[in-house]
PDB file of C-alpha atoms in Angstrom:
ATOM      1  CA  MET A 658      -2.530  -1.994  19.247  1.00 94.00           C
ATOM      2  CA  LEU A 659      -2.305   0.481  16.423  1.00 96.00           C
ATOM      3  CA  ILE A 660      -0.303  -0.572  13.380  1.00 97.00           C
ATOM      4  CA  GLU A 661       0.172   2.046  10.703  1.00 97.00           C
ATOM      5  CA  ILE A 662       1.448   1.008   7.286  1.00 98.00           C
ATOM      6  CA  VAL A 663       3.165   3.644   5.193  1.00 98.00           C
ATOM      7  CA  ALA A 664       2.870   2.362   1.644  1.00 98.00           C
ATOM      8  CA  ASP A 665       2.187   3.030  -2.002  1.00 98.00           C
ATOM      9  CA  PHE A 666      -0.186   0.795  -3.913  1.00 97.00           C
ATOM     10  CA  VAL A 667       2.226   0.377  -6.836  1.00 97.00           C
ATOM     11  CA  CYS A 668       5.030  -0.861  -4.575  1.00 97.00           C
ATOM     12  CA  PRO A 669       5.395  -4.652  -4.867  1.00 97.00           C
ATOM     13  CA  TRP A 670       7.357  -4.873  -1.634  1.00 97.00           C
ATOM     14  CA  CYS A 671       4.460  -3.163   0.149  1.00 98.00           C
ATOM     15  CA  TYR A 672       2.164  -5.898  -1.173  1.00 98.00           C
ATOM     16  CA  ILE A 673       4.548  -8.595   0.031  1.00 98.00           C
ATOM     17  CA  GLY A 674       5.275  -6.814   3.297  1.00 98.00           C
ATOM     18  CA  LYS A 675       1.606  -6.617   4.252  1.00 98.00           C
ATOM     19  CA  ARG A 676       1.264 -10.373   3.738  1.00 98.00           C
ATOM     20  CA  ARG A 677       4.286 -10.959   5.966  1.00 98.00           C
ATOM     21  CA  LEU A 678       2.790  -8.755   8.654  1.00 98.00           C
ATOM     22  CA  ASP A 679      -0.415 -10.798   8.432  1.00 97.00           C
ATOM     23  CA  ARG A 680       1.602 -13.992   8.865  1.00 97.00           C
ATOM     24  CA  ALA A 681       3.301 -12.538  11.931  1.00 98.00           C
ATOM     25  CA  LEU A 682      -0.051 -11.513  13.410  1.00 97.00           C
ATOM     26  CA  ALA A 683      -1.325 -15.048  12.865  1.00 97.00           C
ATOM     27  CA  GLN A 684       1.392 -16.141  15.299  1.00 97.00           C
ATOM     28  CA  ARG A 685       0.071 -13.689  17.899  1.00 97.00           C
ATOM     29  CA  PRO A 686      -3.692 -14.393  17.830  1.00 95.00           C
ATOM     30  CA  ALA A 687      -4.238 -12.507  21.104  1.00 95.00           C
ATOM     31  CA  ILE A 688      -3.318  -9.287  19.331  1.00 94.00           C
ATOM     32  CA  GLN A 689      -6.276  -7.708  17.545  1.00 92.00           C
ATOM     33  CA  PRO A 690      -4.711  -4.624  15.991  1.00 95.00           C
ATOM     34  CA  GLU A 691      -6.232  -1.588  14.404  1.00 95.00           C
ATOM     35  CA  VAL A 692      -4.468  -1.384  11.047  1.00 95.00           C
ATOM     36  CA  ARG A 693      -4.362   1.952   9.276  1.00 96.00           C
ATOM     37  CA  TRP A 694      -2.722   2.916   6.002  1.00 97.00           C
ATOM     38  CA  LEU A 695      -0.661   6.084   5.605  1.00 97.00           C
ATOM     39  CA  PRO A 696       0.045   7.507   2.146  1.00 97.00           C
ATOM     40  CA  PHE A 697       3.334   7.538   0.295  1.00 97.00           C
ATOM     41  CA  GLN A 698       4.093   8.044  -3.385  1.00 96.00           C
ATOM     42  CA  LEU A 699       7.142   6.396  -4.876  1.00 94.00           C
ATOM     43  CA  ASP A 700       7.103   8.957  -7.679  1.00 93.00           C
ATOM     44  CA  PRO A 701       4.969  12.031  -6.962  1.00 92.00           C
ATOM     45  CA  GLU A 702       5.888  13.378 -10.410  1.00 93.00           C
ATOM     46  CA  THR A 703       4.015  10.626 -12.239  1.00 95.00           C
ATOM     47  CA  PRO A 704       1.487  12.323 -14.571  1.00 95.00           C
ATOM     48  CA  LEU A 705      -2.155  11.940 -13.595  1.00 90.00           C
ATOM     49  CA  GLY A 706      -2.694   9.786 -16.675  1.00 92.00           C
ATOM     50  CA  GLY A 707       0.177   7.499 -15.726  1.00 96.00           C
ATOM     51  CA  THR A 708       3.223   6.455 -17.724  1.00 97.00           C
ATOM     52  CA  ASP A 709       4.304   3.482 -19.810  1.00 97.00           C
ATOM     53  CA  ARG A 710       5.532   0.966 -17.251  1.00 95.00           C
ATOM     54  CA  MET A 711       8.199  -0.619 -19.438  1.00 95.00           C
ATOM     55  CA  ILE A 712       9.740   2.766 -20.199  1.00 95.00           C
ATOM     56  CA  ASP A 713       9.860   3.463 -16.470  1.00 94.00           C
ATOM     57  CA  LEU A 714      11.451   0.104 -15.728  1.00 95.00           C
ATOM     58  CA  LEU A 715      14.045   0.465 -18.470  1.00 96.00           C
ATOM     59  CA  ALA A 716      14.992   3.876 -17.111  1.00 94.00           C
ATOM     60  CA  LYS A 717      15.384   2.361 -13.654  1.00 93.00           C
ATOM     61  CA  PHE A 718      17.105  -0.938 -14.458  1.00 95.00           C
ATOM     62  CA  GLY A 719      18.850  -0.228 -17.748  1.00 96.00           C
ATOM     63  CA  SER A 720      17.948  -3.273 -19.855  1.00 97.00           C
ATOM     64  CA  VAL A 721      15.114  -5.632 -20.706  1.00 96.00           C
ATOM     65  CA  GLU A 722      17.110  -8.544 -19.276  1.00 97.00           C
ATOM     66  CA  ARG A 723      17.539  -6.829 -15.932  1.00 97.00           C
ATOM     67  CA  VAL A 724      13.836  -5.918 -15.861  1.00 96.00           C
ATOM     68  CA  ARG A 725      12.983  -9.590 -16.419  1.00 96.00           C
ATOM     69  CA  GLN A 726      15.358 -10.693 -13.667  1.00 97.00           C
ATOM     70  CA  VAL A 727      13.851  -8.301 -11.147  1.00 96.00           C
ATOM     71  CA  ALA A 728      10.310  -9.283 -12.166  1.00 96.00           C
ATOM     72  CA  ALA A 729      11.123 -12.973 -11.770  1.00 96.00           C
ATOM     73  CA  LEU A 730      12.551 -12.394  -8.294  1.00 96.00           C
ATOM     74  CA  LEU A 731       9.504 -10.418  -7.219  1.00 97.00           C
ATOM     75  CA  GLU A 732       7.068 -12.974  -8.592  1.00 97.00           C
ATOM     76  CA  GLN A 733       8.918 -15.858  -6.928  1.00 97.00           C
ATOM     77  CA  THR A 734       9.017 -14.013  -3.613  1.00 97.00           C
ATOM     78  CA  ALA A 735       5.304 -13.194  -3.834  1.00 97.00           C
ATOM     79  CA  ALA A 736       4.431 -16.779  -4.777  1.00 97.00           C
ATOM     80  CA  ALA A 737       6.234 -18.027  -1.669  1.00 97.00           C
ATOM     81  CA  GLU A 738       3.860 -15.807   0.317  1.00 97.00           C
ATOM     82  CA  GLY A 739       0.806 -17.153  -1.496  1.00 96.00           C
ATOM     83  CA  LEU A 740       0.344 -13.994  -3.552  1.00 96.00           C
ATOM     84  CA  ASP A 741      -0.313 -13.729  -7.277  1.00 93.00           C
ATOM     85  CA  LEU A 742       2.018 -11.151  -8.798  1.00 95.00           C
ATOM     86  CA  ASN A 743       1.426 -10.839 -12.554  1.00 96.00           C
ATOM     87  CA  LEU A 744       3.758  -8.034 -13.523  1.00 96.00           C
ATOM     88  CA  ASP A 745       3.411  -8.737 -17.241  1.00 94.00           C
ATOM     89  CA  ARG A 746      -0.247  -7.642 -17.035  1.00 96.00           C
ATOM     90  CA  ILE A 747       0.676  -4.132 -15.912  1.00 97.00           C
ATOM     91  CA  GLY A 748       0.861  -1.778 -18.876  1.00 95.00           C
ATOM     92  CA  ARG A 749       0.990   1.575 -17.115  1.00 95.00           C
ATOM     93  CA  THR A 750       2.358   3.006 -13.905  1.00 96.00           C
ATOM     94  CA  PRO A 751      -0.480   5.076 -12.459  1.00 97.00           C
ATOM     95  CA  ASN A 752      -0.359   8.175 -10.349  1.00 97.00           C
ATOM     96  CA  THR A 753      -1.727   6.934  -7.011  1.00 97.00           C
ATOM     97  CA  LEU A 754      -2.969  10.271  -5.670  1.00 97.00           C
ATOM     98  CA  ASP A 755      -6.640   9.408  -6.244  1.00 97.00           C
ATOM     99  CA  ALA A 756      -6.166   5.899  -4.844  1.00 98.00           C
ATOM    100  CA  HIS A 757      -4.761   7.333  -1.617  1.00 97.00           C
ATOM    101  CA  ARG A 758      -7.484   9.976  -1.539  1.00 97.00           C
ATOM    102  CA  LEU A 759     -10.136   7.302  -1.953  1.00 97.00           C
ATOM    103  CA  LEU A 760      -8.613   5.265   0.859  1.00 97.00           C
ATOM    104  CA  ARG A 761      -8.933   8.252   3.210  1.00 95.00           C
ATOM    105  CA  HIS A 762     -12.593   8.442   2.195  1.00 95.00           C
ATOM    106  CA  ALA A 763     -12.996   4.705   2.804  1.00 96.00           C
ATOM    107  CA  ASP A 764     -11.404   5.020   6.236  1.00 94.00           C
ATOM    108  CA  ALA A 765     -14.206   7.344   7.307  1.00 91.00           C
ATOM    109  CA  GLN A 766     -16.668   4.628   6.244  1.00 92.00           C
ATOM    110  CA  GLY A 767     -14.839   1.816   8.016  1.00 92.00           C
ATOM    111  CA  VAL A 768     -13.869  -0.118   4.883  1.00 96.00           C
ATOM    112  CA  ALA A 769     -10.294   1.044   4.362  1.00 96.00           C
ATOM    113  CA  PRO A 770      -8.676  -2.380   5.052  1.00 94.00           C
ATOM    114  CA  ALA A 771     -10.872  -4.076   2.439  1.00 95.00           C
ATOM    115  CA  LEU A 772     -10.235  -1.341  -0.096  1.00 97.00           C
ATOM    116  CA  ALA A 773      -6.472  -1.341   0.493  1.00 97.00           C
ATOM    117  CA  ASP A 774      -6.349  -5.087  -0.160  1.00 96.00           C
ATOM    118  CA  ALA A 775      -8.521  -4.648  -3.259  1.00 97.00           C
ATOM    119  CA  LEU A 776      -6.266  -1.910  -4.653  1.00 98.00           C
ATOM    120  CA  GLN A 777      -3.177  -4.065  -4.328  1.00 97.00           C
ATOM    121  CA  ARG A 778      -4.818  -7.160  -5.815  1.00 97.00           C
ATOM    122  CA  ALA A 779      -6.279  -5.163  -8.690  1.00 98.00           C
ATOM    123  CA  PHE A 780      -2.906  -3.743  -9.627  1.00 98.00           C
ATOM    124  CA  PHE A 781      -0.548  -6.647  -8.991  1.00 97.00           C
ATOM    125  CA  ARG A 782      -2.782  -9.632  -9.699  1.00 97.00           C
ATOM    126  CA  ASP A 783      -5.117  -8.277 -12.369  1.00 97.00           C
ATOM    127  CA  GLY A 784      -3.026  -5.491 -13.935  1.00 97.00           C
ATOM    128  CA  ARG A 785      -5.832  -2.924 -13.572  1.00 97.00           C
ATOM    129  CA  ASP A 786      -5.074   0.776 -13.778  1.00 97.00           C
ATOM    130  CA  ILE A 787      -5.702   2.049 -10.249  1.00 98.00           C
ATOM    131  CA  GLY A 788      -5.177   5.601 -11.447  1.00 97.00           C
ATOM    132  CA  ASP A 789      -8.375   5.335 -13.493  1.00 97.00           C
ATOM    133  CA  ARG A 790     -11.360   6.709 -11.611  1.00 97.00           C
ATOM    134  CA  HIS A 791     -13.747   4.196 -13.159  1.00 97.00           C
ATOM    135  CA  VAL A 792     -11.554   1.367 -11.859  1.00 98.00           C
ATOM    136  CA  LEU A 793     -11.398   3.026  -8.445  1.00 98.00           C
ATOM    137  CA  ALA A 794     -15.189   3.319  -8.376  1.00 98.00           C
ATOM    138  CA  ASP A 795     -15.457  -0.397  -9.224  1.00 97.00           C
ATOM    139  CA  LEU A 796     -13.149  -1.324  -6.369  1.00 98.00           C
ATOM    140  CA  ALA A 797     -14.895   0.988  -3.935  1.00 98.00           C
ATOM    141  CA  GLU A 798     -18.257  -0.536  -4.790  1.00 97.00           C
ATOM    142  CA  ALA A 799     -16.877  -4.057  -4.297  1.00 96.00           C
ATOM    143  CA  ALA A 800     -15.577  -2.962  -0.881  1.00 96.00           C
ATOM    144  CA  GLY A 801     -19.057  -1.835   0.137  1.00 95.00           C
ATOM    145  CA  MET A 802     -19.042   1.846  -0.813  1.00 97.00           C
ATOM    146  CA  ASP A 803     -21.708   3.605  -2.838  1.00 96.00           C
ATOM    147  CA  ARG A 804     -20.484   3.790  -6.425  1.00 96.00           C
ATOM    148  CA  GLU A 805     -22.200   7.032  -7.428  1.00 96.00           C
ATOM    149  CA  ALA A 806     -21.103   8.821  -4.252  1.00 96.00           C
ATOM    150  CA  THR A 807     -17.570   7.562  -4.832  1.00 97.00           C
ATOM    151  CA  ALA A 808     -17.561   8.845  -8.398  1.00 97.00           C
ATOM    152  CA  ARG A 809     -18.682  12.270  -7.192  1.00 97.00           C
ATOM    153  CA  PHE A 810     -15.984  12.272  -4.531  1.00 97.00           C
ATOM    154  CA  LEU A 811     -13.259  11.379  -7.028  1.00 97.00           C
ATOM    155  CA  ALA A 812     -14.448  14.055  -9.464  1.00 97.00           C
ATOM    156  CA  SER A 813     -14.186  16.681  -6.746  1.00 96.00           C
ATOM    157  CA  ASP A 814     -11.159  18.160  -4.977  1.00 93.00           C
ATOM    158  CA  ALA A 815     -12.261  16.795  -1.612  1.00 93.00           C
ATOM    159  CA  ASP A 816      -9.390  15.778   0.677  1.00 92.00           C
ATOM    160  CA  ARG A 817      -6.792  16.655  -1.955  1.00 93.00           C
ATOM    161  CA  ASP A 818      -5.030  19.291   0.144  1.00 94.00           C
ATOM    162  CA  ALA A 819      -5.205  17.152   3.283  1.00 94.00           C
ATOM    163  CA  LEU A 820      -3.694  14.229   1.402  1.00 95.00           C
ATOM    164  CA  ARG A 821      -0.849  16.330   0.037  1.00 94.00           C
ATOM    165  CA  GLN A 822      -0.111  17.477   3.588  1.00 95.00           C
ATOM    166  CA  SER A 823      -0.064  13.868   4.766  1.00 95.00           C
ATOM    167  CA  LEU A 824       2.331  12.936   1.975  1.00 95.00           C
ATOM    168  CA  ALA A 825       4.577  15.840   2.934  1.00 95.00           C
ATOM    169  CA  THR A 826       4.469  14.757   6.572  1.00 95.00           C
ATOM    170  CA  MET A 827       5.719  11.285   5.697  1.00 94.00           C
ATOM    171  CA  ARG A 828       8.721  12.831   3.966  1.00 92.00           C
ATOM    172  CA  GLN A 829       9.315  15.212   6.858  1.00 93.00           C
ATOM    173  CA  LEU A 830       9.359  12.244   9.216  1.00 90.00           C
ATOM    174  CA  GLY A 831      12.290  10.906   7.226  1.00 91.00           C
ATOM    175  CA  ILE A 832      10.449   8.087   5.483  1.00 93.00           C
ATOM    176  CA  GLN A 833      12.156   7.727   2.118  1.00 90.00           C
ATOM    177  CA  ALA A 834      11.254   4.130   1.254  1.00 90.00           C
ATOM    178  CA  VAL A 835       8.297   1.853   1.838  1.00 97.00           C
ATOM    179  CA  PRO A 836       6.829  -0.203   3.301  1.00 98.00           C
ATOM    180  CA  CYS A 837       7.306   1.174   6.783  1.00 97.00           C
ATOM    181  CA  PHE A 838       5.346  -0.309   9.681  1.00 98.00           C
ATOM    182  CA  ILE A 839       4.743   1.804  12.787  1.00 97.00           C
ATOM    183  CA  PHE A 840       3.573   0.212  16.035  1.00 96.00           C
ATOM    184  CA  ASN A 841       1.666   2.367  18.537  1.00 95.00           C
ATOM    185  CA  ARG A 842       3.412   5.393  17.012  1.00 94.00           C
ATOM    186  CA  VAL A 843       6.562   4.441  18.921  1.00 93.00           C
ATOM    187  CA  TYR A 844       8.325   1.568  17.148  1.00 94.00           C
ATOM    188  CA  SER A 845       8.896   1.131  13.431  1.00 95.00           C
ATOM    189  CA  LEU A 846      10.155  -1.473  11.020  1.00 96.00           C
ATOM    190  CA  SER A 847      11.148  -0.671   7.455  1.00 96.00           C
ATOM    191  CA  GLY A 848      11.043  -3.004   4.489  1.00 96.00           C
ATOM    192  CA  ALA A 849       9.206  -6.213   3.620  1.00 96.00           C
ATOM    193  CA  GLN A 850      10.805  -8.133   6.471  1.00 96.00           C
ATOM    194  CA  GLU A 851      10.233 -11.803   7.161  1.00 97.00           C
ATOM    195  CA  PRO A 852       7.423 -12.491   9.666  1.00 97.00           C
ATOM    196  CA  GLY A 853       9.911 -13.239  12.436  1.00 97.00           C
ATOM    197  CA  ALA A 854      11.202  -9.679  12.310  1.00 97.00           C
ATOM    198  CA  PHE A 855       7.773  -8.351  13.294  1.00 97.00           C
ATOM    199  CA  LEU A 856       7.343 -10.539  16.358  1.00 97.00           C
ATOM    200  CA  PRO A 857       9.632  -8.680  18.826  1.00 96.00           C
ATOM    201  CA  LEU A 858       7.948  -5.378  17.987  1.00 96.00           C
ATOM    202  CA  LEU A 859       4.481  -6.905  18.251  1.00 96.00           C
ATOM    203  CA  ASP A 860       5.404  -8.316  21.656  1.00 95.00           C
ATOM    204  CA  LEU A 861       6.970  -5.087  22.847  1.00 93.00           C
ATOM    205  CA  ALA A 862       4.144  -2.853  21.663  1.00 89.00           C
ATOM    206  CA  GLY A 863       1.584  -5.333  22.978  1.00 84.00           C
ATOM    207  CA  ALA A 864       3.204  -5.504  26.419  1.00 83.00           C
ATOM    208  CA  GLU A 865       3.396  -1.723  26.686  1.00 73.00           C
ATOM    209  CA  GLY A 866      -0.232  -1.456  25.662  1.00 61.00           C
ATOM    210  CA  VAL A 867      -1.215  -3.818  28.501  1.00 53.00           C
ATOM    211  CA  VAL A 868       0.791  -1.773  31.001  1.00 41.00           C
ATOM    212  CA  ALA A 869      -0.760   1.482  29.757  1.00 45.00           C
ATOM    213  CA  SER A 870      -4.297   0.101  30.021  1.00 41.00           C
ATOM    214  CA  ALA A 871      -3.610  -1.045  33.606  1.00 40.00           C
ATOM    215  CA  ARG A 872      -2.564   2.416  34.788  1.00 38.00           C
TER     216      ARG A 872
END
């Protein structure tokens, strides 16, 4: 089974949603999916150097009190999933173009799942700037990639045009919010749904995969 996750690495609901998918898969141990990440940017206009996160949040929510309320809800929801979400550690909202570009590079080396998890933990748990190429090189190395080769890749324009096309394709497909989970490129589920919401689609996609393989 192929499961594609359309996500941005600065989206807290994507972080939570992936954990809920993992919990659903734990209830279907016979399913051994291929999980692939597809790029999405919540704000493609974010400068390459990032922006002050509090300014962004105030513009979105209107007041410090409302920002605190939303942060508390997110952190409580993440904690219930066994995730550390330390939003007060995040000083800047990064542009995630290089993070997505690096993930494409990691996919070719077979370490994309490990890197995707590392990117989310680095941002949400540790408050690291995943728009910084030095940070990205650190994470790539920890995921098993060659650090110097990664640094050269990030300094180049490799895959930039292909990534922008992929981002445009997600929009053209009508995906306006993330996470979005796509099963066998037929069924989809939007949002960080509870694990139970994934099960019917896992069963349906799994059953159709069995039928297809028997033909």
